[in-house]
Amino acid sequence: MNRTRRLIAGIIIAGVATFASAGIAVAQTTTPSNPGAPTGQTKANRCDKAKDRLTQLDAARVKSEQRLDQLNKAIADAKAHHRDDLVKRLEARRDQVQKRHDRVVDLITKIHARCGV
């Protein structure tokens, strides 16, 4: 029993060592030629794509602003009618829309700063 355990442990150790050394060898031979360079895209290509997205992002910004106005009116109406449960749900939804709006505005600002639009 003890002898078979030693034999199995030896086989496992030899197998792990073989696969580990093969993995190290493969990793050493497949280094990128220029690791700091962007892969396939230049700054001009990224800015062109970002500029194309600006119209979509601006539309999303306008839509979220309209939705925030609607939610603020609905919250005011619910408060006027003393509907605390509804106010709580509407405020949670408004917070979600506000976070989405902030992300879109930040992205638009980053595109303007990066690409000089």
mmCIF file of C-alpha atoms in Angstrom:
data_model
loop_
_atom_site.group_PDB
_atom_site.id
_atom_site.type_symbol
_atom_site.label_atom_id
_atom_site.label_comp_id
_atom_site.label_asym_id
_atom_site.label_seq_id
_atom_site.Cartn_x
_atom_site.Cartn_y
_atom_site.Cartn_z
ATOM 1 C CA MET A 1 0.000 0.000 0.000
ATOM 2 C CA ASN A 2 2.749 2.412 0.967
ATOM 3 C CA ARG A 3 4.741 1.504 -2.109
ATOM 4 C CA THR A 4 1.855 2.309 -4.506
ATOM 5 C CA ARG A 5 1.320 5.683 -2.855
ATOM 6 C CA ARG A 6 4.966 6.571 -3.414
ATOM 7 C CA LEU A 7 4.760 5.423 -7.024
ATOM 8 C CA ILE A 8 1.602 7.480 -7.706
ATOM 9 C CA ALA A 9 3.067 10.541 -5.967
ATOM 10 C CA GLY A 10 6.228 10.250 -8.070
ATOM 11 C CA ILE A 11 4.227 10.037 -11.290
ATOM 12 C CA ILE A 12 2.140 13.073 -10.324
ATOM 13 C CA ILE A 13 5.216 15.136 -9.442
ATOM 14 C CA ALA A 14 6.920 14.196 -12.700
ATOM 15 C CA GLY A 15 3.800 15.109 -14.701
ATOM 16 C CA VAL A 16 3.393 18.478 -12.985
ATOM 17 C CA ALA A 17 7.065 19.308 -13.517
ATOM 18 C CA THR A 18 6.796 18.387 -17.203
ATOM 19 C CA PHE A 19 3.721 20.535 -17.826
ATOM 20 C CA ALA A 20 5.143 23.445 -15.812
ATOM 21 C CA SER A 21 8.399 23.493 -17.736
ATOM 22 C CA ALA A 22 6.544 23.268 -21.052
ATOM 23 C CA GLY A 23 4.306 26.163 -20.029
ATOM 24 C CA ILE A 24 7.282 28.295 -19.072
ATOM 25 C CA ALA A 25 8.998 27.538 -22.365
ATOM 26 C CA VAL A 26 5.913 28.512 -24.364
ATOM 27 C CA ALA A 27 5.481 31.723 -22.372
ATOM 28 C CA GLN A 28 9.081 32.723 -23.002
ATOM 29 C CA THR A 29 8.875 32.203 -26.755
ATOM 30 C CA THR A 30 5.571 34.040 -27.354
ATOM 31 C CA THR A 31 6.367 37.521 -26.056
ATOM 32 C CA PRO A 32 4.818 40.400 -27.981
ATOM 33 C CA SER A 33 7.140 42.435 -30.190
ATOM 34 C CA ASN A 34 6.041 45.781 -28.720
ATOM 35 C CA PRO A 35 4.039 45.311 -25.516
ATOM 36 C CA GLY A 36 3.383 49.029 -24.971
ATOM 37 C CA ALA A 37 1.788 49.687 -28.369
ATOM 38 C CA PRO A 38 -1.979 49.472 -28.866
ATOM 39 C CA THR A 39 -3.041 46.378 -30.739
ATOM 40 C CA GLY A 40 -4.228 47.303 -34.201
ATOM 41 C CA GLN A 41 -5.832 50.625 -33.397
ATOM 42 C CA THR A 42 -4.273 54.017 -33.631
ATOM 43 C CA LYS A 43 -5.437 57.075 -31.741
ATOM 44 C CA ALA A 44 -7.077 58.389 -34.909
ATOM 45 C CA ASN A 45 -9.153 55.218 -35.305
ATOM 46 C CA ARG A 46 -10.264 55.340 -31.673
ATOM 47 C CA CYS A 47 -11.187 59.011 -31.959
ATOM 48 C CA ASP A 48 -13.142 58.372 -35.162
ATOM 49 C CA LYS A 49 -15.158 55.668 -33.438
ATOM 50 C CA ALA A 50 -15.638 57.857 -30.369
ATOM 51 C CA LYS A 51 -16.825 60.780 -32.521
ATOM 52 C CA ASP A 52 -19.335 58.491 -34.196
ATOM 53 C CA ARG A 53 -20.649 57.494 -30.775
ATOM 54 C CA LEU A 54 -21.081 61.088 -29.639
ATOM 55 C CA THR A 55 -24.484 61.428 -31.321
ATOM 56 C CA GLN A 56 -25.744 58.288 -29.582
ATOM 57 C CA LEU A 57 -24.329 59.404 -26.247
ATOM 58 C CA ASP A 58 -25.838 62.854 -26.604
ATOM 59 C CA ALA A 59 -29.237 61.319 -27.375
ATOM 60 C CA ALA A 60 -28.911 59.102 -24.286
ATOM 61 C CA ARG A 61 -27.998 62.163 -22.203
ATOM 62 C CA VAL A 62 -31.071 64.082 -23.388
ATOM 63 C CA LYS A 63 -33.317 61.076 -22.801
ATOM 64 C CA SER A 64 -32.016 60.563 -19.266
ATOM 65 C CA GLU A 65 -32.490 64.263 -18.485
ATOM 66 C CA GLN A 66 -36.114 64.024 -19.647
ATOM 67 C CA ARG A 67 -36.620 60.907 -17.538
ATOM 68 C CA LEU A 68 -35.132 62.643 -14.496
ATOM 69 C CA ASP A 69 -37.575 65.538 -14.962
ATOM 70 C CA GLN A 70 -40.480 63.087 -15.187
ATOM 71 C CA LEU A 71 -39.362 61.270 -12.065
ATOM 72 C CA ASN A 72 -38.915 64.511 -10.114
ATOM 73 C CA LYS A 73 -42.455 65.578 -11.034
ATOM 74 C CA ALA A 74 -43.818 62.164 -10.074
ATOM 75 C CA ILE A 75 -41.979 62.302 -6.734
ATOM 76 C CA ALA A 76 -43.387 65.759 -6.007
ATOM 77 C CA ASP A 77 -46.894 64.536 -6.878
ATOM 78 C CA ALA A 78 -46.518 61.455 -4.685
ATOM 79 C CA LYS A 79 -45.287 63.586 -1.786
ATOM 80 C CA ALA A 80 -48.269 65.899 -2.213
ATOM 81 C CA HIS A 81 -50.580 62.894 -1.896
ATOM 82 C CA HIS A 82 -48.626 61.457 1.080
ATOM 83 C CA ARG A 83 -47.660 58.269 -0.761
ATOM 84 C CA ASP A 84 -44.445 57.487 1.096
ATOM 85 C CA ASP A 85 -44.129 53.984 -0.363
ATOM 86 C CA LEU A 86 -44.349 55.334 -3.898
ATOM 87 C CA VAL A 87 -41.908 58.147 -3.102
ATOM 88 C CA LYS A 88 -39.356 55.612 -1.911
ATOM 89 C CA ARG A 89 -39.629 53.534 -5.108
ATOM 90 C CA LEU A 90 -39.500 56.593 -7.358
ATOM 91 C CA GLU A 91 -36.451 57.958 -5.555
ATOM 92 C CA ALA A 92 -34.656 54.619 -5.989
ATOM 93 C CA ARG A 93 -35.450 54.695 -9.712
ATOM 94 C CA ARG A 94 -34.316 58.328 -9.944
ATOM 95 C CA ASP A 95 -30.988 57.376 -8.336
ATOM 96 C CA GLN A 96 -30.465 54.666 -10.958
ATOM 97 C CA VAL A 97 -31.252 57.042 -13.812
ATOM 98 C CA GLN A 98 -28.987 59.701 -12.276
ATOM 99 C CA LYS A 99 -26.072 57.242 -12.104
ATOM 100 C CA ARG A 100 -26.588 56.282 -15.744
ATOM 101 C CA HIS A 101 -26.787 59.966 -16.697
ATOM 102 C CA ASP A 102 -23.551 60.720 -14.822
ATOM 103 C CA ARG A 103 -21.740 57.873 -16.620
ATOM 104 C CA VAL A 104 -22.888 59.134 -20.018
ATOM 105 C CA VAL A 105 -21.861 62.714 -19.238
ATOM 106 C CA ASP A 106 -18.446 61.524 -17.987
ATOM 107 C CA LEU A 107 -17.920 59.513 -21.170
ATOM 108 C CA ILE A 108 -18.862 62.482 -23.356
ATOM 109 C CA THR A 109 -16.438 64.662 -21.405
ATOM 110 C CA LYS A 110 -13.631 62.123 -21.781
ATOM 111 C CA ILE A 111 -14.188 61.889 -25.534
ATOM 112 C CA HIS A 112 -14.082 65.678 -25.860
ATOM 113 C CA ALA A 113 -10.896 65.861 -23.804
ATOM 114 C CA ARG A 114 -9.126 62.978 -25.525
ATOM 115 C CA CYS A 115 -10.070 63.687 -29.124
ATOM 116 C CA GLY A 116 -10.356 67.474 -29.045
ATOM 117 C CA VAL A 117 -13.866 67.546 -30.442
#
